[in-house]
mmCIF file of N, CA and C and ligand atoms in Angstrom:
data_model
loop_
_atom_site.group_PDB
_atom_site.id
_atom_site.type_symbol
_atom_site.label_atom_id
_atom_site.label_comp_id
_atom_site.label_asym_id
_atom_site.label_seq_id
_atom_site.Cartn_x
_atom_site.Cartn_y
_atom_site.Cartn_z
ATOM 1 N N MET W 28 16.056 67.390 -52.732
ATOM 2 C CA MET W 28 14.799 67.727 -52.951
ATOM 3 C C MET W 28 14.192 68.828 -52.328
ATOM 4 N N ASN W 29 13.920 68.717 -50.965
ATOM 5 C CA ASN W 29 13.361 69.832 -50.335
ATOM 6 C C ASN W 29 14.795 70.723 -49.846
ATOM 7 N N GLU W 30 15.067 71.685 -50.619
ATOM 8 C CA GLU W 30 15.954 72.864 -50.937
ATOM 9 C C GLU W 30 15.658 73.857 -50.128
ATOM 10 N N SER W 31 14.325 74.056 -49.667
ATOM 11 C CA SER W 31 13.608 75.518 -49.300
ATOM 12 C C SER W 31 14.023 75.549 -48.326
ATOM 13 N N GLU W 32 14.249 77.180 -47.832
ATOM 14 C CA GLU W 32 14.928 77.907 -47.052
ATOM 15 C C GLU W 32 13.863 78.476 -46.405
ATOM 16 N N GLN W 33 13.740 79.049 -45.251
ATOM 17 C CA GLN W 33 12.736 80.006 -44.510
ATOM 18 C C GLN W 33 13.656 81.427 -43.901
ATOM 19 N N THR W 34 12.850 82.452 -44.443
ATOM 20 C CA THR W 34 13.545 84.035 -43.924
ATOM 21 C C THR W 34 12.254 84.673 -43.408
ATOM 22 N N LEU W 35 12.800 85.425 -42.197
ATOM 23 C CA LEU W 35 11.865 86.224 -41.626
ATOM 24 C C LEU W 35 11.644 87.807 -42.617
ATOM 25 N N SER W 36 10.453 87.994 -42.770
ATOM 26 C CA SER W 36 10.066 89.233 -43.155
ATOM 27 C C SER W 36 9.149 90.147 -42.458
ATOM 28 N N ILE W 37 9.178 91.339 -42.393
ATOM 29 C CA ILE W 37 8.595 92.158 -41.594
ATOM 30 C C ILE W 37 7.656 93.245 -42.680
ATOM 31 N N ILE W 38 6.461 93.575 -42.756
ATOM 32 C CA ILE W 38 6.119 94.652 -43.288
ATOM 33 C C ILE W 38 6.102 95.852 -42.160
ATOM 34 N N LYS W 39 6.729 96.636 -42.205
ATOM 35 C CA LYS W 39 6.959 97.840 -41.427
ATOM 36 C C LYS W 39 5.717 98.679 -40.816
ATOM 37 N N PRO W 40 5.578 99.521 -40.256
ATOM 38 C CA PRO W 40 4.410 100.599 -39.727
ATOM 39 C C PRO W 40 4.225 101.316 -40.811
ATOM 40 N N ASP W 41 5.068 101.925 -41.450
ATOM 41 C CA ASP W 41 5.008 103.021 -42.412
ATOM 42 C C ASP W 41 4.163 102.540 -43.721
ATOM 43 N N ALA W 42 4.164 100.944 -44.052
ATOM 44 C CA ALA W 42 3.729 100.334 -45.086
ATOM 45 C C ALA W 42 2.228 99.693 -44.597
ATOM 46 N N VAL W 43 1.894 99.289 -43.161
ATOM 47 C CA VAL W 43 0.699 98.921 -43.054
ATOM 48 C C VAL W 43 -0.193 100.222 -42.872
ATOM 49 N N GLU W 44 0.524 101.299 -42.285
ATOM 50 C CA GLU W 44 -0.336 102.575 -42.191
ATOM 51 C C GLU W 44 -0.783 102.736 -43.638
ATOM 52 N N ARG W 45 -0.019 102.758 -44.527
ATOM 53 C CA ARG W 45 -0.548 102.958 -45.947
ATOM 54 C C ARG W 45 -1.378 101.886 -46.997
ATOM 55 N N ASN W 46 -1.667 100.860 -45.845
ATOM 56 C CA ASN W 46 -2.640 99.618 -46.416
ATOM 57 C C ASN W 46 -1.764 98.825 -47.354
ATOM 58 N N LEU W 47 -0.472 98.889 -47.443
ATOM 59 C CA LEU W 47 0.263 98.354 -48.595
ATOM 60 C C LEU W 47 0.484 96.544 -48.540
ATOM 61 N N GLN W 48 -0.061 96.193 -47.182
ATOM 62 C CA GLN W 48 0.363 94.784 -47.034
ATOM 63 C C GLN W 48 -0.521 93.834 -48.132
ATOM 64 N N ASP W 49 -1.304 93.738 -48.476
ATOM 65 C CA ASP W 49 -1.850 93.068 -49.730
ATOM 66 C C ASP W 49 -0.823 93.297 -51.139
ATOM 67 N N GLU W 50 -0.602 94.386 -51.161
ATOM 68 C CA GLU W 50 0.464 94.468 -52.338
ATOM 69 C C GLU W 50 1.665 94.109 -52.215
ATOM 70 N N ILE W 51 2.207 94.168 -51.123
ATOM 71 C CA ILE W 51 3.404 93.611 -50.906
ATOM 72 C C ILE W 51 3.583 92.149 -50.522
ATOM 73 N N LYS W 52 2.653 91.458 -50.047
ATOM 74 C CA LYS W 52 2.455 89.804 -50.022
ATOM 75 C C LYS W 52 2.369 89.361 -51.595
ATOM 76 N N ASN W 53 1.657 90.135 -52.216
ATOM 77 C CA ASN W 53 1.112 89.910 -53.795
ATOM 78 C C ASN W 53 2.824 89.984 -54.509
ATOM 79 N N GLU W 54 3.676 90.705 -54.139
ATOM 80 C CA GLU W 54 4.971 90.693 -54.613
ATOM 81 C C GLU W 54 5.585 89.510 -54.114
ATOM 82 N N PHE W 55 5.757 88.919 -52.996
ATOM 83 C CA PHE W 55 6.051 87.728 -52.458
ATOM 84 C C PHE W 55 5.731 86.762 -53.081
ATOM 85 N N ASN W 56 4.458 86.797 -53.304
ATOM 86 C CA ASN W 56 3.973 85.534 -53.959
ATOM 87 C C ASN W 56 4.583 85.466 -55.213
ATOM 88 N N LYS W 57 4.133 86.214 -56.329
ATOM 89 C CA LYS W 57 4.578 86.675 -57.825
ATOM 90 C C LYS W 57 6.296 86.181 -57.890
ATOM 91 N N ASN W 58 6.867 86.574 -56.640
ATOM 92 C CA ASN W 58 8.317 86.427 -56.711
ATOM 93 C C ASN W 58 8.650 84.509 -56.217
ATOM 94 N N GLY W 59 7.607 83.949 -56.045
ATOM 95 C CA GLY W 59 8.018 82.778 -55.589
ATOM 96 C C GLY W 59 7.896 82.321 -54.236
ATOM 97 N N PHE W 60 7.848 83.193 -53.460
ATOM 98 C CA PHE W 60 7.889 82.918 -52.011
ATOM 99 C C PHE W 60 6.542 82.176 -51.547
ATOM 100 N N VAL W 61 6.663 81.450 -50.452
ATOM 101 C CA VAL W 61 5.436 80.988 -50.008
ATOM 102 C C VAL W 61 5.466 81.603 -48.433
ATOM 103 N N ILE W 62 4.197 82.029 -48.177
ATOM 104 C CA ILE W 62 4.002 82.851 -46.684
ATOM 105 C C ILE W 62 3.498 81.410 -45.993
ATOM 106 N N SER W 63 4.597 80.760 -45.354
ATOM 107 C CA SER W 63 4.218 79.709 -44.786
ATOM 108 C C SER W 63 3.775 80.389 -43.211
ATOM 109 N N LYS W 64 4.047 81.249 -42.701
ATOM 110 C CA LYS W 64 3.275 81.835 -41.374
ATOM 111 C C LYS W 64 3.312 83.276 -41.171
ATOM 112 N N GLU W 65 2.225 83.861 -40.618
ATOM 113 C CA GLU W 65 2.105 85.073 -40.762
ATOM 114 C C GLU W 65 1.152 85.520 -39.736
ATOM 115 N N LYS W 66 1.431 86.787 -39.177
ATOM 116 C CA LYS W 66 0.498 87.295 -38.028
ATOM 117 C C LYS W 66 0.563 89.047 -37.885
ATOM 118 N N LYS W 67 -0.313 89.641 -37.649
ATOM 119 C CA LYS W 67 -0.273 91.036 -37.692
ATOM 120 C C LYS W 67 -0.166 91.068 -36.077
ATOM 121 N N ILE W 68 0.741 92.198 -35.624
ATOM 122 C CA ILE W 68 1.115 92.267 -34.079
ATOM 123 C C ILE W 68 1.493 93.668 -33.660
ATOM 124 N N HIS W 69 1.341 94.274 -32.889
ATOM 125 C CA HIS W 69 1.877 95.794 -32.226
ATOM 126 C C HIS W 69 2.976 95.312 -31.362
ATOM 127 N N ILE W 70 4.061 95.388 -31.616
ATOM 128 C CA ILE W 70 4.944 94.958 -30.480
ATOM 129 C C ILE W 70 5.406 96.314 -29.433
ATOM 130 N N SER W 71 5.707 95.956 -28.324
ATOM 131 C CA SER W 71 6.469 96.992 -27.397
ATOM 132 C C SER W 71 7.752 97.378 -27.682
ATOM 133 N N LYS W 72 7.996 98.605 -27.231
ATOM 134 C CA LYS W 72 9.456 99.005 -27.504
ATOM 135 C C LYS W 72 10.513 98.138 -27.124
ATOM 136 N N GLN W 73 10.395 97.374 -25.777
ATOM 137 C CA GLN W 73 11.274 96.536 -25.258
ATOM 138 C C GLN W 73 11.372 95.283 -26.273
ATOM 139 N N GLU W 74 10.250 94.754 -26.878
ATOM 140 C CA GLU W 74 10.165 93.821 -27.951
ATOM 141 C C GLU W 74 11.202 94.339 -28.726
ATOM 142 N N ALA W 75 11.034 95.522 -29.453
ATOM 143 C CA ALA W 75 11.561 96.066 -30.582
ATOM 144 C C ALA W 75 13.377 96.155 -30.151
ATOM 145 N N GLU W 76 13.453 96.530 -28.916
ATOM 146 C CA GLU W 76 15.129 96.458 -28.531
ATOM 147 C C GLU W 76 15.685 95.095 -28.415
ATOM 148 N N GLN W 77 14.940 94.210 -28.317
ATOM 149 C CA GLN W 77 15.342 92.952 -28.141
ATOM 150 C C GLN W 77 15.448 92.251 -29.538
ATOM 151 N N PHE W 78 14.503 92.588 -30.544
ATOM 152 C CA PHE W 78 14.576 92.187 -31.853
ATOM 153 C C PHE W 78 15.915 92.850 -32.338
ATOM 154 N N TYR W 79 15.830 93.986 -32.680
ATOM 155 C CA TYR W 79 17.305 94.853 -33.123
ATOM 156 C C TYR W 79 18.416 95.163 -32.045
ATOM 157 N N LYS W 80 18.659 94.006 -31.463
ATOM 158 C CA LYS W 80 19.813 94.220 -30.256
ATOM 159 C C LYS W 80 21.114 94.285 -30.938
ATOM 160 N N VAL W 81 21.049 93.534 -32.155
ATOM 161 C CA VAL W 81 22.504 93.693 -33.034
ATOM 162 C C VAL W 81 22.735 95.256 -33.438
ATOM 163 N N HIS W 82 21.824 95.982 -33.053
ATOM 164 C CA HIS W 82 22.066 97.665 -33.525
ATOM 165 C C HIS W 82 22.143 98.270 -32.476
ATOM 166 N N GLU W 83 22.352 97.751 -31.135
ATOM 167 C CA GLU W 83 22.086 98.531 -29.951
ATOM 168 C C GLU W 83 23.474 99.899 -29.746
ATOM 169 N N THR W 84 24.596 99.475 -30.277
ATOM 170 C CA THR W 84 25.268 100.673 -30.202
ATOM 171 C C THR W 84 25.458 101.820 -31.230
ATOM 172 N N LYS W 85 24.253 101.723 -32.166
ATOM 173 C CA LYS W 85 24.114 102.520 -33.569
ATOM 174 C C LYS W 85 23.470 104.007 -33.026
ATOM 175 N N PRO W 86 23.892 105.062 -33.483
ATOM 176 C CA PRO W 86 23.012 106.091 -33.321
ATOM 177 C C PRO W 86 21.455 105.973 -33.412
ATOM 178 N N PHE W 87 21.057 105.106 -34.502
ATOM 179 C CA PHE W 87 19.557 105.073 -34.886
ATOM 180 C C PHE W 87 18.731 104.362 -33.987
ATOM 181 N N TYR W 88 19.785 103.612 -33.272
ATOM 182 C CA TYR W 88 18.892 102.529 -32.115
ATOM 183 C C TYR W 88 17.729 102.919 -31.858
ATOM 184 N N ASN W 89 17.580 103.928 -31.117
ATOM 185 C CA ASN W 89 16.457 104.286 -30.060
ATOM 186 C C ASN W 89 15.401 104.667 -31.209
ATOM 187 N N ASP W 90 15.648 105.550 -32.237
ATOM 188 C CA ASP W 90 14.522 105.812 -33.167
ATOM 189 C C ASP W 90 13.979 104.688 -33.812
ATOM 190 N N LEU W 91 15.077 103.673 -34.315
ATOM 191 C CA LEU W 91 14.714 102.743 -34.906
ATOM 192 C C LEU W 91 13.395 101.519 -33.882
ATOM 193 N N CYS W 92 13.743 101.797 -32.712
ATOM 194 C CA CYS W 92 13.059 100.706 -31.712
ATOM 195 C C CYS W 92 11.781 101.454 -31.566
ATOM 196 N N GLU W 93 11.701 102.627 -31.470
ATOM 197 C CA GLU W 93 10.267 103.743 -31.386
ATOM 198 C C GLU W 93 9.575 103.329 -32.668
ATOM 199 N N TYR W 94 10.147 103.196 -33.690
ATOM 200 C CA TYR W 94 9.526 103.402 -34.677
ATOM 201 C C TYR W 94 8.721 102.173 -35.176
ATOM 202 N N LEU W 95 9.546 100.781 -34.813
ATOM 203 C CA LEU W 95 8.859 99.520 -35.017
ATOM 204 C C LEU W 95 7.727 99.084 -33.882
ATOM 205 N N SER W 96 8.158 99.994 -33.005
ATOM 206 C CA SER W 96 6.707 99.735 -32.137
ATOM 207 C C SER W 96 5.758 100.732 -32.173
ATOM 208 N N SER W 97 5.961 101.744 -33.386
ATOM 209 C CA SER W 97 5.057 102.697 -33.354
ATOM 210 C C SER W 97 3.463 102.409 -33.988
ATOM 211 N N GLY W 98 3.371 101.269 -34.031
ATOM 212 C CA GLY W 98 2.023 100.823 -35.334
ATOM 213 C C GLY W 98 2.245 99.573 -35.367
ATOM 214 N N PRO W 99 0.894 98.763 -35.876
ATOM 215 C CA PRO W 99 1.065 97.352 -36.390
ATOM 216 C C PRO W 99 1.818 97.302 -37.507
ATOM 217 N N ILE W 100 2.451 95.786 -37.289
ATOM 218 C CA ILE W 100 3.316 95.158 -38.336
ATOM 219 C C ILE W 100 2.795 93.921 -38.607
ATOM 220 N N ILE W 101 3.365 93.488 -39.753
ATOM 221 C CA ILE W 101 2.886 91.919 -40.221
ATOM 222 C C ILE W 101 4.214 91.332 -40.143
ATOM 223 N N VAL W 102 4.211 90.563 -39.568
ATOM 224 C CA VAL W 102 5.681 89.512 -39.503
ATOM 225 C C VAL W 102 5.232 88.074 -40.088
ATOM 226 N N MET W 103 6.305 87.521 -40.765
ATOM 227 C CA MET W 103 6.022 86.119 -42.124
ATOM 228 C C MET W 103 6.996 85.790 -42.031
ATOM 229 N N SER W 104 6.928 84.375 -42.058
ATOM 230 C CA SER W 104 7.998 83.518 -42.351
ATOM 231 C C SER W 104 7.852 83.139 -43.832
ATOM 232 N N LEU W 105 8.716 83.345 -44.895
ATOM 233 C CA LEU W 105 8.866 83.253 -46.471
ATOM 234 C C LEU W 105 9.619 82.091 -46.491
ATOM 235 N N GLN W 106 9.111 80.966 -47.261
ATOM 236 C CA GLN W 106 9.775 79.824 -47.753
ATOM 237 C C GLN W 106 10.008 79.799 -49.383
ATOM 238 N N LYS W 107 11.186 79.503 -49.697
ATOM 239 C CA LYS W 107 11.449 79.145 -51.207
ATOM 240 C C LYS W 107 12.925 78.679 -50.902
ATOM 241 N N LYS W 108 13.427 78.071 -52.395
ATOM 242 C CA LYS W 108 14.897 77.925 -52.383
ATOM 243 C C LYS W 108 15.576 79.302 -52.284
ATOM 244 N N ASN W 109 16.518 79.081 -51.332
ATOM 245 C CA ASN W 109 17.488 80.541 -51.210
ATOM 246 C C ASN W 109 16.622 81.897 -50.803
ATOM 247 N N ALA W 110 15.923 81.539 -49.906
ATOM 248 C CA ALA W 110 14.794 82.679 -49.442
ATOM 249 C C ALA W 110 15.485 83.700 -48.846
ATOM 250 N N VAL W 111 16.401 83.706 -48.081
ATOM 251 C CA VAL W 111 17.262 84.657 -47.318
ATOM 252 C C VAL W 111 17.732 85.905 -48.505
ATOM 253 N N LEU W 112 18.699 85.275 -49.123
ATOM 254 C CA LEU W 112 19.290 85.836 -50.176
ATOM 255 C C LEU W 112 18.241 86.632 -51.237
ATOM 256 N N ASP W 113 17.359 85.792 -51.904
ATOM 257 C CA ASP W 113 16.215 86.051 -52.679
ATOM 258 C C ASP W 113 15.322 87.273 -52.081
ATOM 259 N N ASN W 114 15.165 87.089 -50.853
ATOM 260 C CA ASN W 114 14.194 88.358 -50.211
ATOM 261 C C ASN W 114 15.184 89.555 -50.402
ATOM 262 N N ARG W 115 16.488 89.516 -49.940
ATOM 263 C CA ARG W 115 17.351 90.887 -49.526
ATOM 264 C C ARG W 115 17.283 91.611 -51.170
ATOM 265 N N LYS W 116 17.041 90.459 -52.235
ATOM 266 C CA LYS W 116 17.280 91.081 -53.428
ATOM 267 C C LYS W 116 16.035 91.884 -53.808
ATOM 268 N N LEU W 117 14.994 91.144 -53.346
ATOM 269 C CA LEU W 117 13.612 91.756 -53.446
ATOM 270 C C LEU W 117 13.500 93.025 -53.061
ATOM 271 N N MET W 118 13.868 93.389 -51.740
ATOM 272 C CA MET W 118 13.613 94.079 -50.896
ATOM 273 C C MET W 118 14.472 95.476 -51.654
ATOM 274 N N GLY W 119 16.008 95.092 -51.857
ATOM 275 C CA GLY W 119 16.764 96.682 -52.380
ATOM 276 C C GLY W 119 17.697 96.885 -51.145
ATOM 277 N N ALA W 120 18.060 98.050 -51.365
ATOM 278 C CA ALA W 120 19.077 98.561 -50.397
ATOM 279 C C ALA W 120 18.174 99.484 -49.473
ATOM 280 N N THR W 121 19.084 99.518 -48.198
ATOM 281 C CA THR W 121 18.227 99.809 -46.745
ATOM 282 C C THR W 121 17.686 101.514 -47.144
ATOM 283 N N ASN W 122 18.450 102.025 -47.928
ATOM 284 C CA ASN W 122 18.103 103.540 -48.070
ATOM 285 C C ASN W 122 17.092 103.417 -49.487
ATOM 286 N N PRO W 123 15.826 103.384 -49.541
ATOM 287 C CA PRO W 123 15.310 103.401 -50.346
ATOM 288 C C PRO W 123 15.633 104.217 -51.879
ATOM 289 N N LYS W 124 16.524 105.469 -51.327
ATOM 290 C CA LYS W 124 16.841 106.214 -52.805
ATOM 291 C C LYS W 124 18.071 105.665 -53.396
ATOM 292 N N GLU W 125 18.597 104.452 -52.999
ATOM 293 C CA GLU W 125 19.533 103.841 -53.519
ATOM 294 C C GLU W 125 19.405 102.231 -53.807
ATOM 295 N N ALA W 126 17.947 102.455 -53.678
ATOM 296 C CA ALA W 126 17.201 100.520 -53.852
ATOM 297 C C ALA W 126 17.336 100.732 -55.440
ATOM 298 N N GLU W 127 17.445 99.537 -56.036
ATOM 299 C CA GLU W 127 17.353 99.222 -57.673
ATOM 300 C C GLU W 127 15.720 99.481 -58.100
ATOM 301 N N LYS W 128 15.683 99.683 -58.975
ATOM 302 C CA LYS W 128 14.570 99.803 -59.490
ATOM 303 C C LYS W 128 13.663 98.536 -59.380
ATOM 304 N N GLY W 129 12.408 98.876 -59.020
ATOM 305 C CA GLY W 129 11.514 97.456 -58.997
ATOM 306 C C GLY W 129 11.651 96.637 -57.633
ATOM 307 N N THR W 130 12.843 97.362 -57.087
ATOM 308 C CA THR W 130 12.829 96.387 -55.506
ATOM 309 C C THR W 130 11.587 97.098 -54.483
ATOM 310 N N LEU W 131 11.074 96.313 -53.470
ATOM 311 C CA LEU W 131 10.132 96.891 -52.594
ATOM 312 C C LEU W 131 10.436 98.192 -52.073
ATOM 313 N N ARG W 132 11.720 98.380 -51.666
ATOM 314 C CA ARG W 132 11.858 99.553 -50.895
ATOM 315 C C ARG W 132 12.286 100.685 -52.013
ATOM 316 N N GLU W 133 12.387 100.552 -53.126
ATOM 317 C CA GLU W 133 12.552 101.624 -54.254
ATOM 318 C C GLU W 133 11.007 101.785 -54.423
ATOM 319 N N LYS W 134 9.965 101.024 -54.358
ATOM 320 C CA LYS W 134 8.305 101.261 -54.667
ATOM 321 C C LYS W 134 7.817 101.907 -53.536
ATOM 322 N N TYR W 135 8.095 101.283 -52.352
ATOM 323 C CA TYR W 135 7.246 101.575 -51.118
ATOM 324 C C TYR W 135 8.086 102.326 -49.958
ATOM 325 N N GLY W 136 9.471 102.360 -50.063
ATOM 326 C CA GLY W 136 9.934 103.270 -48.975
ATOM 327 C C GLY W 136 9.798 104.553 -48.982
ATOM 328 N N ILE W 137 9.901 105.199 -48.003
ATOM 329 C CA ILE W 137 9.827 106.760 -47.888
ATOM 330 C C ILE W 137 11.189 107.406 -47.584
ATOM 331 N N SER W 138 12.233 106.445 -46.817
ATOM 332 C CA SER W 138 13.117 106.948 -46.023
ATOM 333 C C SER W 138 14.064 105.917 -45.524
ATOM 334 N N ILE W 139 15.138 106.233 -45.148
ATOM 335 C CA ILE W 139 16.157 105.199 -44.900
ATOM 336 C C ILE W 139 15.540 104.557 -43.480
ATOM 337 N N ASP W 140 14.683 105.276 -42.568
ATOM 338 C CA ASP W 140 14.032 104.893 -41.411
ATOM 339 C C ASP W 140 12.830 104.285 -42.062
ATOM 340 N N LYS W 141 12.144 104.665 -42.568
ATOM 341 C CA LYS W 141 10.569 103.965 -42.723
ATOM 342 C C LYS W 141 10.682 103.281 -44.321
ATOM 343 N N ASN W 142 11.597 102.375 -44.275
ATOM 344 C CA ASN W 142 11.777 101.764 -45.649
ATOM 345 C C ASN W 142 10.852 100.505 -45.900
ATOM 346 N N SER W 143 10.027 100.356 -45.271
ATOM 347 C CA SER W 143 8.846 99.599 -45.675
ATOM 348 C C SER W 143 9.010 98.084 -45.069
ATOM 349 N N VAL W 144 10.168 97.334 -45.330
ATOM 350 C CA VAL W 144 10.130 96.130 -45.159
ATOM 351 C C VAL W 144 11.513 95.803 -44.477
ATOM 352 N N HIS W 145 11.220 94.744 -43.691
ATOM 353 C CA HIS W 145 12.744 94.068 -42.817
ATOM 354 C C HIS W 145 12.844 92.557 -43.578
ATOM 355 N N GLY W 146 14.030 92.007 -43.868
ATOM 356 C CA GLY W 146 14.282 90.773 -44.415
ATOM 357 C C GLY W 146 15.637 90.389 -43.478
ATOM 358 N N SER W 147 15.522 89.136 -42.996
ATOM 359 C CA SER W 147 16.947 88.738 -42.430
ATOM 360 C C SER W 147 18.217 88.878 -43.204
ATOM 361 N N ASP W 148 19.183 88.715 -42.618
ATOM 362 C CA ASP W 148 20.237 88.623 -43.476
ATOM 363 C C ASP W 148 20.910 87.636 -43.909
ATOM 364 N N SER W 149 20.647 86.743 -42.866
ATOM 365 C CA SER W 149 21.801 85.651 -43.214
ATOM 366 C C SER W 149 20.841 83.934 -42.633
ATOM 367 N N ILE W 150 20.763 83.012 -42.854
ATOM 368 C CA ILE W 150 20.187 81.709 -42.661
ATOM 369 C C ILE W 150 20.300 81.518 -41.252
ATOM 370 N N GLU W 151 21.376 82.024 -40.482
ATOM 371 C CA GLU W 151 21.309 81.875 -38.932
ATOM 372 C C GLU W 151 20.484 82.878 -38.355
ATOM 373 N N ASN W 152 20.422 84.056 -38.690
ATOM 374 C CA ASN W 152 19.608 84.975 -37.896
ATOM 375 C C ASN W 152 18.213 84.908 -38.445
ATOM 376 N N ALA W 153 17.980 84.054 -39.939
ATOM 377 C CA ALA W 153 16.283 83.676 -40.013
ATOM 378 C C ALA W 153 16.051 83.242 -38.971
ATOM 379 N N LYS W 154 16.773 82.018 -38.692
ATOM 380 C CA LYS W 154 16.025 81.100 -37.797
ATOM 381 C C LYS W 154 15.958 81.706 -36.289
ATOM 382 N N ILE W 155 16.937 82.569 -35.901
ATOM 383 C CA ILE W 155 16.693 83.144 -34.605
ATOM 384 C C ILE W 155 15.541 84.219 -34.618
ATOM 385 N N GLU W 156 15.221 85.010 -35.939
ATOM 386 C CA GLU W 156 14.243 85.732 -36.109
ATOM 387 C C GLU W 156 12.714 85.436 -36.065
ATOM 388 N N ILE W 157 12.775 84.114 -36.644
ATOM 389 C CA ILE W 157 11.751 83.343 -36.899
ATOM 390 C C ILE W 157 11.396 82.787 -35.533
ATOM 391 N N ASP W 158 12.134 82.002 -34.784
ATOM 392 C CA ASP W 158 11.939 81.975 -33.505
ATOM 393 C C ASP W 158 11.156 82.760 -32.318
ATOM 394 N N PHE W 159 11.987 84.140 -32.901
ATOM 395 C CA PHE W 159 11.557 85.267 -31.890
ATOM 396 C C PHE W 159 10.266 85.634 -32.115
ATOM 397 N N PHE W 160 9.618 85.568 -33.257
ATOM 398 C CA PHE W 160 7.987 85.882 -33.606
ATOM 399 C C PHE W 160 7.257 84.708 -33.556
ATOM 400 N N PHE W 161 7.614 83.257 -33.617
ATOM 401 C CA PHE W 161 6.777 82.547 -33.707
ATOM 402 C C PHE W 161 7.009 81.222 -32.817
ATOM 403 N N LYS W 162 7.881 81.324 -32.033
ATOM 404 C CA LYS W 162 8.174 80.190 -30.915
ATOM 405 C C LYS W 162 7.326 80.409 -29.924
ATOM 406 N N ASP W 163 6.399 79.160 -29.507
ATOM 407 C CA ASP W 163 5.575 79.052 -28.673
ATOM 408 C C ASP W 163 5.182 77.697 -28.037
HETATM 409 N N1 LIG K 226 18.244 102.485 -39.796
HETATM 410 C C1 LIG K 226 18.139 103.740 -39.939
HETATM 411 N N2 LIG K 226 18.945 104.472 -40.172
HETATM 412 C C2 LIG K 226 20.374 103.863 -40.545
HETATM 413 C C3 LIG K 226 20.657 102.656 -40.988
HETATM 414 C C4 LIG K 226 19.417 101.978 -40.516
HETATM 415 O O1 LIG K 226 17.056 103.965 -39.473
HETATM 416 O O2 LIG K 226 21.267 105.035 -40.768
HETATM 417 C C5 LIG K 226 17.152 101.666 -39.798
HETATM 418 C C6 LIG K 226 16.506 101.219 -41.181
HETATM 419 O O3 LIG K 226 14.958 100.939 -40.952
HETATM 420 C C7 LIG K 226 16.934 99.530 -41.313
HETATM 421 C C8 LIG K 226 17.407 99.029 -39.849
HETATM 422 O O4 LIG K 226 17.657 100.487 -39.249
HETATM 423 O O5 LIG K 226 16.010 98.895 -42.137
HETATM 424 C C9 LIG K 226 18.138 98.038 -39.692
HETATM 425 O O6 LIG K 226 19.310 98.253 -40.295
HETATM 426 P P1 LIG K 226 20.189 97.426 -41.084
HETATM 427 O O7 LIG K 226 21.574 97.741 -41.296
HETATM 428 O O8 LIG K 226 20.384 96.092 -40.478
HETATM 429 O O9 LIG K 226 19.504 97.518 -42.488
HETATM 430 P P2 LIG K 226 18.587 96.259 -43.576
HETATM 431 O O10 LIG K 226 19.137 94.816 -42.936
HETATM 432 O O11 LIG K 226 16.838 96.377 -42.701
HETATM 433 O O12 LIG K 226 18.714 96.700 -44.654
HETATM 434 MG MG1 LIG K 227 19.657 94.046 -41.095
#
């Protein structure tokens, strides 16, 4: 009966800066997600480094962490059946130029680094990421 799943979503600084959060949250609602947890925060670079630790060997790691800590973000736990995969589908490809039409990154993303939204890539990582922001 209750097959619903949770995934972590972040509205990144480029989108918050352009005041797109209500529009993006509306997209989640329209697509059947329930925003079960939500907060607006401004994380430190150290917190961003911890969050993106899987990418620590990548050439873009430092810029990525600078960027995620550069301004306010909205972190949310999104709930629905197949939330993880469905959110990845709704977000579109990492590079907005390659994202399918109608996806969030196609509509709102500026570039591969300023791509407006984050979404967990597996059920396991979703649990870790939701805990990272909402455990207390
Ligand atoms: N990123 C970047 N340059 C790249 C690849 C990724 O700046 O060449 C950034 C981008 O913001 C991306 C994040 O690093 O969203 C995490 O990368 P990942 O491969 O996990 O992409 P995602 O899961 O966000 O689609
Ligand atoms: Mg990822």
